[in-house]
Coordinates of C-alpha atoms in Angstrom, one line a residue:
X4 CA 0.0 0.0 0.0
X5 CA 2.6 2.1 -0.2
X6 CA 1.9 6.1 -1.2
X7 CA -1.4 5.1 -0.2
X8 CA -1.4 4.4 3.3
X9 CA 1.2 4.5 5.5
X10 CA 3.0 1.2 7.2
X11 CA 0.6 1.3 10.3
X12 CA -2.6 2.0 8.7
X13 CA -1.9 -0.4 6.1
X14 CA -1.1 -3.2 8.9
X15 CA -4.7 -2.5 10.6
X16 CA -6.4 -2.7 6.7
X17 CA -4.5 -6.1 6.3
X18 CA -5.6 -7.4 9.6
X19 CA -9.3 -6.4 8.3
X20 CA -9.3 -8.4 4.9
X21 CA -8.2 -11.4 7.1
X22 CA -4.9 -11.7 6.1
X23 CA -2.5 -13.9 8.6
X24 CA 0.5 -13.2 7.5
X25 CA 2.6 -9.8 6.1
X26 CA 5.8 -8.9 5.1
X27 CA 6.7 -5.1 6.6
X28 CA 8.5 -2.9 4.1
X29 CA 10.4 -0.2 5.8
X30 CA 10.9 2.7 3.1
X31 CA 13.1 5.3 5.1
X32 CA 15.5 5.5 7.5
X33 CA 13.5 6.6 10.3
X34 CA 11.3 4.0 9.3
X35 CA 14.6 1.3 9.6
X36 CA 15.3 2.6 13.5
X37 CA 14.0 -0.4 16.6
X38 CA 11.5 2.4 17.6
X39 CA 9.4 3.1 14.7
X40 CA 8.8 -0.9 15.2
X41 CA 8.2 -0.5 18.3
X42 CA 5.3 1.9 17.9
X43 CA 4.3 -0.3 14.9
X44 CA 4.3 -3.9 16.9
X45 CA 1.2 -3.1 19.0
X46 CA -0.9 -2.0 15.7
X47 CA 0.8 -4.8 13.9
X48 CA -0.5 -7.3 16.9
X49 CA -2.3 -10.1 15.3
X50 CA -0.7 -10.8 11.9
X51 CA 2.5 -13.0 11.5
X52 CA 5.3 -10.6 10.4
X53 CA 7.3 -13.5 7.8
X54 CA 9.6 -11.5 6.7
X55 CA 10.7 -7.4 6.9
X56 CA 12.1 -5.5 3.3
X57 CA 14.4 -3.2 3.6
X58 CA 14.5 -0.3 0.5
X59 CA 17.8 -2.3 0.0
X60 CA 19.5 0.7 -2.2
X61 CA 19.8 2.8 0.3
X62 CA 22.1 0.5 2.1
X63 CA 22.9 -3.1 1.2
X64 CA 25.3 -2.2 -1.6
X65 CA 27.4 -1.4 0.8
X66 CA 27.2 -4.8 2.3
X67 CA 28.9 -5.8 -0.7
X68 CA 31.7 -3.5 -0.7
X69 CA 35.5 -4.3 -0.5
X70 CA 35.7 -1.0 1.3
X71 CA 36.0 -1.5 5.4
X72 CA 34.1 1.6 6.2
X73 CA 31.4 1.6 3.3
X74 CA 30.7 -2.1 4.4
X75 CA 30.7 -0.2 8.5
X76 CA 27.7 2.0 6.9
X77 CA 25.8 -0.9 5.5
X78 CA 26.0 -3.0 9.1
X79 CA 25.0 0.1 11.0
X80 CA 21.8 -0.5 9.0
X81 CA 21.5 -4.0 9.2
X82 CA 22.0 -3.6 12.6
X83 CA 18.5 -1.3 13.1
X84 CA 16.8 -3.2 10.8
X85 CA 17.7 -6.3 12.8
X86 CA 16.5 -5.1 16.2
X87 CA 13.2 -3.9 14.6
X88 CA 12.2 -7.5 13.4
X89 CA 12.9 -9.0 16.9
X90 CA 10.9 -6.6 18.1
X91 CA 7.9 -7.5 15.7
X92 CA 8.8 -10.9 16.4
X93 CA 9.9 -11.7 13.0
X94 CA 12.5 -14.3 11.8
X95 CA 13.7 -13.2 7.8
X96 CA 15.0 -10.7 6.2
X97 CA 14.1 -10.1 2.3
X98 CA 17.7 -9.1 0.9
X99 CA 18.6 -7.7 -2.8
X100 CA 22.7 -7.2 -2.0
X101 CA 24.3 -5.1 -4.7
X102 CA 23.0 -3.0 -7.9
X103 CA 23.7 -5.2 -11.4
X104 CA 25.3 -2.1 -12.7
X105 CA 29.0 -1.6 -14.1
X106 CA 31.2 -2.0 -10.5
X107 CA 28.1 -2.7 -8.5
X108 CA 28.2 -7.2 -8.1
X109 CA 31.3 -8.9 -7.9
X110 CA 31.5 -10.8 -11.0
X111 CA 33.8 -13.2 -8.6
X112 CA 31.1 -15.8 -6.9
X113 CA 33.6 -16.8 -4.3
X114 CA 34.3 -13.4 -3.2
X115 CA 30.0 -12.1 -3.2
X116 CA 29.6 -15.6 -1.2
X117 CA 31.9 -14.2 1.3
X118 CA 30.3 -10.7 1.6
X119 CA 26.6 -12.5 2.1
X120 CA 27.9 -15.4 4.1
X121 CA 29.2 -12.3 6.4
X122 CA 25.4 -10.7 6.0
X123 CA 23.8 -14.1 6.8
X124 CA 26.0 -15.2 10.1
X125 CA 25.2 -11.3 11.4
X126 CA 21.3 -11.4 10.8
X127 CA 21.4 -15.3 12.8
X128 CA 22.9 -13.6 15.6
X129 CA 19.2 -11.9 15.8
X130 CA 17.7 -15.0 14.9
X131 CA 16.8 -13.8 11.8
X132 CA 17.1 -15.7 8.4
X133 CA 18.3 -13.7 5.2
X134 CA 16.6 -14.6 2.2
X135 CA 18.0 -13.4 -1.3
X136 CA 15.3 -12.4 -3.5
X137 CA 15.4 -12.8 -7.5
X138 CA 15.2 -9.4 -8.6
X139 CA 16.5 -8.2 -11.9
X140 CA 18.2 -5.3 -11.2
X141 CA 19.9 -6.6 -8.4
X142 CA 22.6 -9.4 -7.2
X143 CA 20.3 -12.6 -8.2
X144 CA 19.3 -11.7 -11.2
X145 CA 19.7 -15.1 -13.2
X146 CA 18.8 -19.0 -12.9
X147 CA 22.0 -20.5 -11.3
X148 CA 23.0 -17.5 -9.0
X149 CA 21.4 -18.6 -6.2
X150 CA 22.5 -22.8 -6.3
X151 CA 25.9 -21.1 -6.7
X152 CA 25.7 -19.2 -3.5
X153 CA 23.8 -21.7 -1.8
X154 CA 26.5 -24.5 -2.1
X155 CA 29.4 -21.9 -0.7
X156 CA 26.2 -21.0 2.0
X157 CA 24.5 -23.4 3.6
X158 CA 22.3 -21.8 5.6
X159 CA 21.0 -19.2 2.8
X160 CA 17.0 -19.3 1.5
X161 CA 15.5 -17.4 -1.5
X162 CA 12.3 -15.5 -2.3
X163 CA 10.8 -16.1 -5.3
X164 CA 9.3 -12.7 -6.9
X165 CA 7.1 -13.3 -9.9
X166 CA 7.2 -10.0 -11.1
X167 CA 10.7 -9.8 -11.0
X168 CA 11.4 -13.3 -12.9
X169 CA 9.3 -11.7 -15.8
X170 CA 11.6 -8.8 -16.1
X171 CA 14.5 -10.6 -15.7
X172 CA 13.6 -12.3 -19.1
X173 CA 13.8 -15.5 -17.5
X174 CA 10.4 -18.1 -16.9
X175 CA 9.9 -17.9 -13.3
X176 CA 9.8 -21.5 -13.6
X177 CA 13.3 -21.7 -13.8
X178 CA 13.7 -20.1 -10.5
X179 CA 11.7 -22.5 -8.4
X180 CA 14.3 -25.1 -9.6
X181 CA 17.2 -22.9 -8.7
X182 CA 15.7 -22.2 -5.3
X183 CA 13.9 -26.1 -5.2
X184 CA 14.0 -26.6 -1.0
X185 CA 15.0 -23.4 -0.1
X186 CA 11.9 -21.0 -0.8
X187 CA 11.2 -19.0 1.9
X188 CA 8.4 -16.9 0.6
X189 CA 7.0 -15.5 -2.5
X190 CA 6.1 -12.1 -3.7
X191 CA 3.1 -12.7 -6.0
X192 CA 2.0 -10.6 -8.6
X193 CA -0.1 -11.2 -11.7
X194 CA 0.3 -9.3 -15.3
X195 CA -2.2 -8.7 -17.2
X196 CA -2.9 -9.2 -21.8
X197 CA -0.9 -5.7 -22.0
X198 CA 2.0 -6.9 -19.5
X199 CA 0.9 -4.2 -17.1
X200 CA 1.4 -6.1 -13.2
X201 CA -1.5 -6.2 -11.5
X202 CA -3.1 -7.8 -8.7
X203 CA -3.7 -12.0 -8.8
X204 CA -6.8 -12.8 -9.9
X205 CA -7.0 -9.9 -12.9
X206 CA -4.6 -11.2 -14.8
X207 CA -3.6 -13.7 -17.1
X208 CA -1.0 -16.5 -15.0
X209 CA -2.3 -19.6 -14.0
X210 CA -1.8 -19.4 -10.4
X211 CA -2.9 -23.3 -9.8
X212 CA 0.1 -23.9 -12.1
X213 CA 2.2 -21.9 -10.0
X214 CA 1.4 -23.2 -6.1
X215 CA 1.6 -27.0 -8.1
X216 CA 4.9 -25.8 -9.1
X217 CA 5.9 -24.5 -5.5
X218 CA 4.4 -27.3 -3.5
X219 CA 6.9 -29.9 -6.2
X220 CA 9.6 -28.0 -5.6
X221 CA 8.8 -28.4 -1.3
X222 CA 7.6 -24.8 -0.6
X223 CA 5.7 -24.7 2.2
X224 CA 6.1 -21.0 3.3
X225 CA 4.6 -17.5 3.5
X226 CA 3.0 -15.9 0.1
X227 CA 2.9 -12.0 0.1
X228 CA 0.9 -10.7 -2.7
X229 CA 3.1 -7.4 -3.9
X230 CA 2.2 -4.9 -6.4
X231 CA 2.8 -1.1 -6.8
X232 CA 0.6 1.7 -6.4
X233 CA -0.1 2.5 -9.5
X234 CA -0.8 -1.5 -10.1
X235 CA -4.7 -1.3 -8.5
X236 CA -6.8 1.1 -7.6
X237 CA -9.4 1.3 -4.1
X238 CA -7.4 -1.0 -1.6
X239 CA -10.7 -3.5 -1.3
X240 CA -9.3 -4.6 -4.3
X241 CA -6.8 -6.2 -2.4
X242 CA -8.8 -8.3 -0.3
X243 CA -10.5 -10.0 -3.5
X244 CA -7.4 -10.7 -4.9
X245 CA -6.0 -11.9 -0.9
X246 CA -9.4 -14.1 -0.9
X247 CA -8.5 -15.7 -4.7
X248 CA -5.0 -16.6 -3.6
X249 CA -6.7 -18.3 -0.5
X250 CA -8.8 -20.4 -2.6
X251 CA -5.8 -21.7 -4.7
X252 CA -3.9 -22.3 -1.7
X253 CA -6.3 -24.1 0.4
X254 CA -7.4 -26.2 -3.3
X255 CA -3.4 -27.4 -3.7
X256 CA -2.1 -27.7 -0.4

């Protein structure tokens, strides 16, 4: 809901629709600090927070960096962003790492594995999982990235982003079998004749297709539907489209 309704209102809207679960997406800085989610974890009270999102360029780059005090920066933020999920009770972190840009990813796997192994062994110390999300503008932005982290990472999970597949160029089915037993959760999205995203359910993807897919592949976790603002109009929409996904959900698993 964001630029409609801020984090807090949006949490008591979600809780109305019926939804059980949520992913918070803290957008600013103040927004990033433990008490902002402490004001936030008595109006959030009821849903299961499965994951927080960070607006990962302001920051996580950094976490990638091979210089000392930029990669300082980046953990100052991590840091806050790790004591606000504890406080909401919340146990993974949605992660996009570096920008796919000239100088912005290591093209050396061993050496990004050793910047998010550091990233993933700081987030357990708060109990907290981090999950690398494909996106296509960012670190995993290709089948094959994540199995190649994962083997150097044991303990790493993914989110599967529909949306993000599609602009990558690459079927998302391709990414369930790069993630296949590590899924965390998944951002759904649906796109409609035009390839405009919109909501599920006012689309064209075959969303049976896709939880058959997930549950094959051993994904049993948290599904966040995730569009932009301009991507629906009234929020009600949203609990249609929350009530369609339901339906599948309860039909295949």
């Amino acid at each position: 809901m964001f630029l409609k309704k801020s984090t807090e209102d949006a949490a008591a809207i979600i809780k109305d629709f019926g939804a059980d679960t949520a992913e918070v997406f803290y957008q600013t800085f103040y927004e990033y600090r433990p008490e902002f989610s402490k004001s936030l974890a008595s109006v959030i009270d009821g849903l299961d927070v499965y994951a927080v999102h960070a607006l990962s360029s302001n920051f996580e780059p950094q976490l990638l960096s091979r210089a000392r005090r930029a990669r300082g920066d980046g953990y100052y933020w991590l840091d806050q962003i790790m004591r606000s999920a504890q406080l909401l009770g919340c146990k993974r972190y949605t992660f996009h790492g570096g920008l796919s840009l000239k100088g912005g990813v290591s093209p050396d796997i061993n050496e990004l594995a050793g910047c998010i192994r550091e990233a993933v062994l700081f987030c357990a110390r708060y109990g907290v999982g981090l999950c690398i999300e494909n996106v296509s503008w960012s670190t995993y932005n290709r089948p094959g990235i994540f199995s190649e982290l994962k083997s150097r990472i044991p303990e790493l999970s993914g989110v599967l982003d529909i949306k993000q597949a599609r602009r990558s160029g690459y079927p998302y089915q391709m990414y369930i079998q790069d993630m296949a037993g590590s899924i965390s959760h998944v951002h759904l999205s649906d796109v409609d004749e035009n390839g405009r995203i919109c909501l599920p359910n006012k689309g064209i993807y075959d969303f049976e297709e896709i939880f058959k897919r997930l549950k094959d592949a051993g994904f049993d976790g948290g599904t966040i539907i995730e569009v932009y603002s301009e991507d629906y109009g009234d929020v009600t929409e949203l609990k249609r489209s929350l009530e369609f996904i339901n339906e599948i959900i309860y039909k295949i698993y």
